[in-house]
């Protein structure tokens, strides 16, 4: 069925209205028209997947759409792309790709079976229309088109996790790292949502998404570290220099590399923002003297921070939030990759074997005032698995001696809700013999607090971007081995995770696949989980919502 009144329905992020769903305008600011076009793009990707999966079954796999599928899913992540024209173009491209796949499938089927294919196909595999029909079609194929609440919940749990996996797979692909089983799962998962599967089959696919999330994050870790070296313990400057600058936000390290190369010797400095902070930890980037440090905080503070920066801002991935009426930086805002925003300048993809062209942004930067300094000092990070293993003897001895009583994993996302002050309060109130393991922008709730160290080991160990939650899993598995345990849940580790968008859902699925139980998740459990599905997840994995600071700390310190 269509959404009532032709309005949108979106519940993919933590801030969804009333923890149920946004129906008029997204809490993120996403208009109905954009939300509906995103739904239609997912519908078209399902059609591509139907034929891609069938071609693979016929022994004639087609890999020509792998990048398009990753980018299409990635573009629909919260706060990634706000440009309706870009979505319209992607839908048109997707329909053309799907129809080419259909022709290839029909020919391959006839060649193998000696007759024409005559079985029924889902609407996603057969519907066609001009851009003038997109708005009406989008209203009929959105989330609520699946009427059964539990089927809808399981399908969307899978699709939302898939979006996060796609983002990580796309970053790895940009660096030349791919695994066909990841792309194959994209098709399998998308196509599955056009089928009438049993609950057990749908649950199985959700859990398989966790397995593929682990594989994908491991691949991205390999891509990043083989290309840029292993992150190192680093004191990152958070002040501002006297030269004009460019501010780069998002997650794409390839864009970071090319921007640093092109700005070298120009008199223009480079600063990271938000989830790009961990670029400061990589050895390959430390050689650039004009790489000054990090500016500002997490994504939702960007309106005043981008205003104060004075120079051009480059968004390489989410999170980009709409400008407010008083903001004046639209003419300094640049997007690239899957990111889009009407009125911003978009930097096209790099040509084969070449680099993206940042010359216009650099030229503009030279005419801008230096950044307004927001703060002074440094913050420490760079504690991905390799760096922690360098400190392994020290960490193990601290645990054995009782100097470290417990690790608390507080990875994930930051966000606007006032309830997120919980994570700052937990960090401040945890006993002094605990160490916080973090990754993702959740760190900004406590990475500037003076929490001290334990025998030289900082009490906040930041592994990096949200995908570097993989490092935290590697660390936990290594500790399990060192202490001779047969269950990861017997470690002195508690999980107090903050989530906001779809990559955090992929991380959650990865942790569940690895067998981690007793995770606290906040500020709320996902609104896309129906009561019945939530009950299953809670009972099977002991997933629980956050409570009060005092009660949760007491429970975690007691291993509960």
mmCIF file of C-alpha atoms in Angstrom, residues 98-392:
data_model
loop_
_atom_site.group_PDB
_atom_site.id
_atom_site.type_symbol
_atom_site.label_atom_id
_atom_site.label_comp_id
_atom_site.label_asym_id
_atom_site.label_seq_id
_atom_site.Cartn_x
_atom_site.Cartn_y
_atom_site.Cartn_z
ATOM 1 C CA UNK A 98 18.292 -3.410 -15.013
ATOM 2 C CA UNK A 99 16.888 -3.720 -18.523
ATOM 3 C CA UNK A 100 20.300 -4.627 -19.919
ATOM 4 C CA UNK A 101 20.606 -7.275 -17.232
ATOM 5 C CA UNK A 102 17.147 -8.553 -18.095
ATOM 6 C CA UNK A 103 18.147 -9.009 -21.729
ATOM 7 C CA UNK A 104 21.312 -10.812 -20.683
ATOM 8 C CA UNK A 105 19.340 -13.063 -18.330
ATOM 9 C CA UNK A 106 16.682 -13.947 -20.910
ATOM 10 C CA UNK A 107 19.366 -14.821 -23.454
ATOM 11 C CA UNK A 108 21.352 -16.895 -20.929
ATOM 12 C CA UNK A 109 18.207 -18.708 -19.781
ATOM 13 C CA UNK A 110 17.218 -19.609 -23.338
ATOM 14 C CA UNK A 111 20.755 -20.752 -24.146
ATOM 15 C CA UNK A 112 20.770 -23.068 -21.139
ATOM 16 C CA UNK A 113 17.201 -24.381 -21.228
ATOM 17 C CA UNK A 114 16.365 -24.185 -24.916
ATOM 18 C CA UNK A 115 13.176 -22.225 -24.274
ATOM 19 C CA UNK A 116 12.059 -18.747 -23.312
ATOM 20 C CA UNK A 117 11.762 -17.775 -19.645
ATOM 21 C CA UNK A 118 8.093 -17.602 -18.652
ATOM 22 C CA UNK A 119 7.997 -17.492 -14.840
ATOM 23 C CA UNK A 120 6.457 -14.512 -13.002
ATOM 24 C CA UNK A 121 8.810 -11.767 -11.850
ATOM 25 C CA UNK A 122 8.399 -9.133 -9.110
ATOM 26 C CA UNK A 123 7.324 -5.610 -10.000
ATOM 27 C CA UNK A 124 10.824 -4.299 -9.241
ATOM 28 C CA UNK A 125 12.139 -6.410 -12.120
ATOM 29 C CA UNK A 126 9.568 -5.309 -14.690
ATOM 30 C CA UNK A 127 8.285 -1.785 -13.976
ATOM 31 C CA UNK A 128 9.432 1.043 -16.210
ATOM 32 C CA UNK A 129 8.491 4.689 -16.346
ATOM 33 C CA UNK A 130 9.714 8.157 -17.242
ATOM 34 C CA UNK A 131 10.933 10.596 -14.622
ATOM 35 C CA UNK A 132 7.466 12.182 -14.696
ATOM 36 C CA UNK A 133 6.094 8.971 -13.133
ATOM 37 C CA UNK A 134 8.746 8.598 -10.438
ATOM 38 C CA UNK A 135 6.943 10.552 -7.711
ATOM 39 C CA UNK A 136 3.751 8.519 -7.967
ATOM 40 C CA UNK A 137 5.544 5.191 -8.272
ATOM 41 C CA UNK A 138 7.749 6.003 -5.289
ATOM 42 C CA UNK A 139 4.698 6.438 -3.058
ATOM 43 C CA UNK A 140 3.516 2.937 -3.945
ATOM 44 C CA UNK A 141 6.780 1.051 -3.335
ATOM 45 C CA UNK A 142 8.024 2.522 -0.055
ATOM 46 C CA UNK A 143 8.571 0.787 3.252
ATOM 47 C CA UNK A 144 4.875 0.491 4.104
ATOM 48 C CA UNK A 145 4.192 -1.374 0.857
ATOM 49 C CA UNK A 146 5.071 -4.442 2.946
ATOM 50 C CA UNK A 147 1.935 -4.680 5.063
ATOM 51 C CA UNK A 148 2.952 -7.373 7.554
ATOM 52 C CA UNK A 149 4.729 -5.534 10.365
ATOM 53 C CA UNK A 150 7.187 -8.311 11.198
ATOM 54 C CA UNK A 151 8.073 -9.080 7.584
ATOM 55 C CA UNK A 152 8.572 -5.358 7.028
ATOM 56 C CA UNK A 153 10.785 -5.149 10.112
ATOM 57 C CA UNK A 154 13.011 -8.046 9.077
ATOM 58 C CA UNK A 155 13.298 -6.801 5.482
ATOM 59 C CA UNK A 156 14.213 -3.309 6.616
ATOM 60 C CA UNK A 157 16.634 -4.583 9.273
ATOM 61 C CA UNK A 158 18.401 -6.329 6.392
ATOM 62 C CA UNK A 159 18.278 -3.360 3.978
ATOM 63 C CA UNK A 160 19.382 -0.864 6.623
ATOM 64 C CA UNK A 161 22.328 -3.072 7.592
ATOM 65 C CA UNK A 162 23.070 -3.531 3.899
ATOM 66 C CA UNK A 163 23.392 0.226 3.437
ATOM 67 C CA UNK A 164 26.093 0.330 6.098
ATOM 68 C CA UNK A 165 27.931 -2.611 4.569
ATOM 69 C CA UNK A 166 27.721 -0.959 1.139
ATOM 70 C CA UNK A 167 29.350 2.198 2.485
ATOM 71 C CA UNK A 168 32.309 0.242 3.845
ATOM 72 C CA UNK A 169 32.586 -1.874 0.683
ATOM 73 C CA UNK A 170 32.578 1.274 -1.457
ATOM 74 C CA UNK A 171 35.462 2.790 0.532
ATOM 75 C CA UNK A 172 37.465 -0.403 0.081
ATOM 76 C CA UNK A 173 36.634 -0.541 -3.639
ATOM 77 C CA UNK A 174 37.890 3.024 -4.142
ATOM 78 C CA UNK A 175 41.267 1.804 -2.871
ATOM 79 C CA UNK A 176 41.183 -1.204 -5.210
ATOM 80 C CA UNK A 177 40.094 -3.840 -2.674
ATOM 81 C CA UNK A 178 37.073 -6.043 -3.433
ATOM 82 C CA UNK A 179 35.664 -9.419 -2.518
ATOM 83 C CA UNK A 180 33.078 -10.887 -4.891
ATOM 84 C CA UNK A 181 31.238 -12.552 -2.017
ATOM 85 C CA UNK A 182 30.377 -9.095 -0.648
ATOM 86 C CA UNK A 183 28.906 -7.964 -3.959
ATOM 87 C CA UNK A 184 27.104 -11.295 -4.304
ATOM 88 C CA UNK A 185 25.489 -10.803 -0.907
ATOM 89 C CA UNK A 186 24.293 -7.345 -1.939
ATOM 90 C CA UNK A 187 22.299 -8.987 -4.722
ATOM 91 C CA UNK A 188 21.138 -11.917 -2.590
ATOM 92 C CA UNK A 189 19.896 -9.627 0.177
ATOM 93 C CA UNK A 190 18.177 -7.117 -2.105
ATOM 94 C CA UNK A 191 16.511 -9.855 -4.155
ATOM 95 C CA UNK A 192 15.355 -11.635 -0.992
ATOM 96 C CA UNK A 193 13.108 -8.685 -0.143
ATOM 97 C CA UNK A 194 11.056 -9.409 -3.293
ATOM 98 C CA UNK A 195 10.358 -12.986 -2.151
ATOM 99 C CA UNK A 196 7.911 -14.546 0.286
ATOM 100 C CA UNK A 197 10.407 -16.083 2.700
ATOM 101 C CA UNK A 198 9.814 -17.739 6.045
ATOM 102 C CA UNK A 199 10.690 -15.899 9.235
ATOM 103 C CA UNK A 200 13.607 -18.276 9.795
ATOM 104 C CA UNK A 201 14.939 -17.550 6.298
ATOM 105 C CA UNK A 202 14.697 -13.786 6.845
ATOM 106 C CA UNK A 203 16.376 -14.012 10.252
ATOM 107 C CA UNK A 204 19.097 -16.118 8.634
ATOM 108 C CA UNK A 205 19.759 -13.398 6.071
ATOM 109 C CA UNK A 206 19.934 -10.720 8.770
ATOM 110 C CA UNK A 207 22.535 -12.805 10.595
ATOM 111 C CA UNK A 208 24.400 -13.432 7.353
ATOM 112 C CA UNK A 209 24.530 -9.650 6.962
ATOM 113 C CA UNK A 210 26.465 -9.602 10.240
ATOM 114 C CA UNK A 211 28.937 -12.105 8.836
ATOM 115 C CA UNK A 212 29.350 -10.076 5.648
ATOM 116 C CA UNK A 213 29.726 -6.899 7.719
ATOM 117 C CA UNK A 214 32.704 -8.496 9.512
ATOM 118 C CA UNK A 215 34.210 -9.520 6.158
ATOM 119 C CA UNK A 216 33.681 -6.041 4.742
ATOM 120 C CA UNK A 217 35.125 -4.178 7.705
ATOM 121 C CA UNK A 218 38.134 -6.512 7.651
ATOM 122 C CA UNK A 219 38.574 -5.761 3.942
ATOM 123 C CA UNK A 220 38.368 -2.006 4.541
ATOM 124 C CA UNK A 221 40.858 -2.292 7.395
ATOM 125 C CA UNK A 222 43.206 -4.113 5.023
ATOM 126 C CA UNK A 223 42.650 -1.501 2.296
ATOM 127 C CA UNK A 224 43.312 1.440 4.608
ATOM 128 C CA UNK A 225 46.346 -0.021 6.372
ATOM 129 C CA UNK A 226 48.033 -1.423 3.267
ATOM 130 C CA UNK A 227 47.548 1.915 1.519
ATOM 131 C CA UNK A 228 48.270 4.377 4.332
ATOM 132 C CA UNK A 229 49.981 2.341 7.065
ATOM 133 C CA UNK A 230 48.712 1.311 10.478
ATOM 134 C CA UNK A 231 47.228 4.097 12.631
ATOM 135 C CA UNK A 232 49.623 5.250 15.335
ATOM 136 C CA UNK A 233 49.123 6.794 18.743
ATOM 137 C CA UNK A 234 48.901 10.481 17.853
ATOM 138 C CA UNK A 235 48.375 13.805 19.602
ATOM 139 C CA UNK A 236 46.070 15.711 17.250
ATOM 140 C CA UNK A 237 46.068 19.513 17.231
ATOM 141 C CA UNK A 238 42.588 21.011 17.657
ATOM 142 C CA UNK A 239 43.618 24.641 17.312
ATOM 143 C CA UNK A 240 43.775 26.746 14.129
ATOM 144 C CA UNK A 241 46.656 28.165 12.120
ATOM 145 C CA UNK A 242 47.096 31.496 10.365
ATOM 146 C CA UNK A 243 46.816 30.349 6.746
ATOM 147 C CA UNK A 244 43.562 29.917 4.816
ATOM 148 C CA UNK A 245 42.324 26.347 4.946
ATOM 149 C CA UNK A 246 40.134 23.618 3.514
ATOM 150 C CA UNK A 247 38.000 21.521 5.871
ATOM 151 C CA UNK A 248 37.425 17.895 4.844
ATOM 152 C CA UNK A 249 34.681 15.824 6.448
ATOM 153 C CA UNK A 250 33.283 12.339 5.942
ATOM 154 C CA UNK A 251 35.194 9.067 5.711
ATOM 155 C CA UNK A 252 36.933 8.763 2.313
ATOM 156 C CA UNK A 253 40.693 8.518 2.830
ATOM 157 C CA UNK A 254 41.422 8.481 -0.924
ATOM 158 C CA UNK A 255 39.871 11.944 -1.185
ATOM 159 C CA UNK A 256 42.003 12.972 1.796
ATOM 160 C CA UNK A 257 45.168 11.755 0.094
ATOM 161 C CA UNK A 258 44.456 13.545 -3.170
ATOM 162 C CA UNK A 259 43.492 16.787 -1.431
ATOM 163 C CA UNK A 260 46.709 16.801 0.595
ATOM 164 C CA UNK A 261 48.803 16.214 -2.528
ATOM 165 C CA UNK A 262 47.074 18.983 -4.476
ATOM 166 C CA UNK A 263 47.252 21.553 -1.660
ATOM 167 C CA UNK A 264 50.927 20.955 -0.869
ATOM 168 C CA UNK A 265 52.938 24.105 -1.455
ATOM 169 C CA UNK A 266 49.880 26.266 -2.177
ATOM 170 C CA UNK A 267 49.737 28.096 1.147
ATOM 171 C CA UNK A 268 46.419 26.431 1.916
ATOM 172 C CA UNK A 269 46.205 24.304 5.049
ATOM 173 C CA UNK A 270 44.014 21.210 5.490
ATOM 174 C CA UNK A 271 41.912 20.320 8.537
ATOM 175 C CA UNK A 272 39.721 17.318 9.282
ATOM 176 C CA UNK A 273 36.215 17.466 10.699
ATOM 177 C CA UNK A 274 33.925 14.881 12.269
ATOM 178 C CA UNK A 275 34.607 11.311 11.158
ATOM 179 C CA UNK A 276 37.691 12.367 9.187
ATOM 180 C CA UNK A 277 39.560 12.999 12.469
ATOM 181 C CA UNK A 278 41.241 9.539 12.336
ATOM 182 C CA UNK A 279 43.054 10.524 9.119
ATOM 183 C CA UNK A 280 45.426 12.274 11.521
ATOM 184 C CA UNK A 281 46.509 8.856 12.859
ATOM 185 C CA UNK A 282 47.771 7.404 9.540
ATOM 186 C CA UNK A 283 51.520 7.555 8.847
ATOM 187 C CA UNK A 284 51.064 8.365 5.142
ATOM 188 C CA UNK A 285 49.378 11.689 5.947
ATOM 189 C CA UNK A 286 51.780 12.863 8.651
ATOM 190 C CA UNK A 287 54.410 13.906 6.117
ATOM 191 C CA UNK A 288 52.253 16.821 4.964
ATOM 192 C CA UNK A 289 53.291 19.870 6.985
ATOM 193 C CA UNK A 290 50.152 21.768 5.938
ATOM 194 C CA UNK A 291 47.932 19.088 7.501
ATOM 195 C CA UNK A 292 47.179 21.057 10.655
ATOM 196 C CA UNK A 293 44.813 18.861 12.657
ATOM 197 C CA UNK A 294 41.107 18.594 13.476
ATOM 198 C CA UNK A 295 38.604 21.432 13.578
ATOM 199 C CA UNK A 296 35.408 21.253 15.599
ATOM 200 C CA UNK A 297 33.392 18.298 16.798
ATOM 201 C CA UNK A 298 30.890 15.758 15.552
ATOM 202 C CA UNK A 299 28.612 16.108 12.541
ATOM 203 C CA UNK A 300 25.631 17.790 14.168
ATOM 204 C CA UNK A 301 27.682 20.807 15.242
ATOM 205 C CA UNK A 302 28.637 21.592 11.659
ATOM 206 C CA UNK A 303 26.373 24.599 10.978
ATOM 207 C CA UNK A 304 28.234 26.995 13.319
ATOM 208 C CA UNK A 305 31.578 25.255 12.799
ATOM 209 C CA UNK A 306 31.436 25.399 8.984
ATOM 210 C CA UNK A 307 30.413 29.040 9.276
ATOM 211 C CA UNK A 308 33.388 29.810 11.509
ATOM 212 C CA UNK A 309 35.888 27.928 9.364
ATOM 213 C CA UNK A 310 35.772 30.673 6.698
ATOM 214 C CA UNK A 311 37.237 28.486 3.941
ATOM 215 C CA UNK A 312 35.906 25.778 1.594
ATOM 216 C CA UNK A 313 34.394 22.617 3.078
ATOM 217 C CA UNK A 314 34.545 19.223 1.333
ATOM 218 C CA UNK A 315 31.991 16.534 2.216
ATOM 219 C CA UNK A 316 33.263 13.147 1.038
ATOM 220 C CA UNK A 317 30.457 11.058 2.608
ATOM 221 C CA UNK A 318 27.742 11.518 5.202
ATOM 222 C CA UNK A 319 27.110 13.379 7.463
ATOM 223 C CA UNK A 320 25.955 16.598 5.762
ATOM 224 C CA UNK A 321 23.115 18.472 7.413
ATOM 225 C CA UNK A 322 20.936 21.144 5.777
ATOM 226 C CA UNK A 323 22.071 24.718 6.044
ATOM 227 C CA UNK A 324 20.051 27.036 8.265
ATOM 228 C CA UNK A 325 18.660 30.352 7.045
ATOM 229 C CA UNK A 326 21.410 32.290 8.767
ATOM 230 C CA UNK A 327 24.217 30.161 7.260
ATOM 231 C CA UNK A 328 26.310 31.793 4.535
ATOM 232 C CA UNK A 329 28.695 28.985 3.553
ATOM 233 C CA UNK A 330 26.784 27.376 0.666
ATOM 234 C CA UNK A 331 29.145 29.002 -1.844
ATOM 235 C CA UNK A 332 32.043 27.364 0.071
ATOM 236 C CA UNK A 333 30.414 23.922 0.253
ATOM 237 C CA UNK A 334 31.694 21.160 -2.031
ATOM 238 C CA UNK A 335 30.428 17.601 -2.317
ATOM 239 C CA UNK A 336 31.944 14.547 -3.955
ATOM 240 C CA UNK A 337 31.258 10.834 -4.299
ATOM 241 C CA UNK A 338 27.717 9.877 -3.278
ATOM 242 C CA UNK A 339 27.161 13.168 -1.454
ATOM 243 C CA UNK A 340 24.841 15.754 -2.977
ATOM 244 C CA UNK A 341 23.264 19.044 -1.939
ATOM 245 C CA UNK A 342 21.387 21.452 -4.170
ATOM 246 C CA UNK A 343 23.420 24.626 -4.647
ATOM 247 C CA UNK A 344 26.717 23.075 -3.548
ATOM 248 C CA UNK A 345 29.506 22.514 -6.063
ATOM 249 C CA UNK A 346 29.987 18.826 -6.883
ATOM 250 C CA UNK A 347 33.461 17.474 -7.669
ATOM 251 C CA UNK A 348 33.161 14.667 -10.252
ATOM 252 C CA UNK A 349 34.589 11.186 -9.939
ATOM 253 C CA UNK A 350 38.262 10.678 -10.739
ATOM 254 C CA UNK A 351 39.056 9.526 -14.283
ATOM 255 C CA UNK A 352 40.440 6.015 -14.685
ATOM 256 C CA UNK A 353 43.978 6.036 -13.322
ATOM 257 C CA UNK A 354 43.698 9.693 -12.333
ATOM 258 C CA UNK A 355 42.752 11.876 -9.374
ATOM 259 C CA UNK A 356 39.831 14.105 -8.535
ATOM 260 C CA UNK A 357 40.326 17.764 -9.427
ATOM 261 C CA UNK A 358 40.239 19.998 -6.354
ATOM 262 C CA UNK A 359 41.748 23.035 -8.115
ATOM 263 C CA UNK A 360 38.599 25.199 -7.960
ATOM 264 C CA UNK A 361 38.288 24.629 -4.227
ATOM 265 C CA UNK A 362 41.976 25.412 -3.681
ATOM 266 C CA UNK A 363 41.691 28.607 -5.714
ATOM 267 C CA UNK A 364 38.712 29.701 -3.631
ATOM 268 C CA UNK A 365 40.512 28.857 -0.402
ATOM 269 C CA UNK A 366 43.364 31.221 -1.255
ATOM 270 C CA UNK A 367 40.885 34.116 -1.214
ATOM 271 C CA UNK A 368 39.367 33.184 2.159
ATOM 272 C CA UNK A 369 40.254 34.268 5.675
ATOM 273 C CA UNK A 370 41.955 31.736 7.975
ATOM 274 C CA UNK A 371 39.715 29.657 10.219
ATOM 275 C CA UNK A 372 38.338 31.231 13.367
ATOM 276 C CA UNK A 373 39.932 29.340 16.239
ATOM 277 C CA UNK A 374 37.320 27.447 18.290
ATOM 278 C CA UNK A 375 39.621 25.846 20.873
ATOM 279 C CA UNK A 376 43.246 25.043 21.642
ATOM 280 C CA UNK A 377 45.096 21.917 22.677
ATOM 281 C CA UNK A 378 45.321 18.317 21.493
ATOM 282 C CA UNK A 379 43.384 15.081 21.659
ATOM 283 C CA UNK A 380 44.908 11.607 21.484
ATOM 284 C CA UNK A 381 43.880 8.761 19.205
ATOM 285 C CA UNK A 382 45.194 6.077 16.874
ATOM 286 C CA UNK A 383 44.506 2.976 18.955
ATOM 287 C CA UNK A 384 43.451 0.580 16.216
ATOM 288 C CA UNK A 385 44.260 -3.103 16.674
ATOM 289 C CA UNK A 386 47.885 -2.890 15.502
ATOM 290 C CA UNK A 387 48.757 -0.084 17.921
ATOM 291 C CA UNK A 388 46.987 -1.810 20.814
ATOM 292 C CA UNK A 389 48.859 -5.035 20.043
ATOM 293 C CA UNK A 390 52.103 -3.051 20.272
ATOM 294 C CA UNK A 391 50.945 -2.185 23.807
ATOM 295 C CA UNK A 392 49.584 -5.698 24.427
#
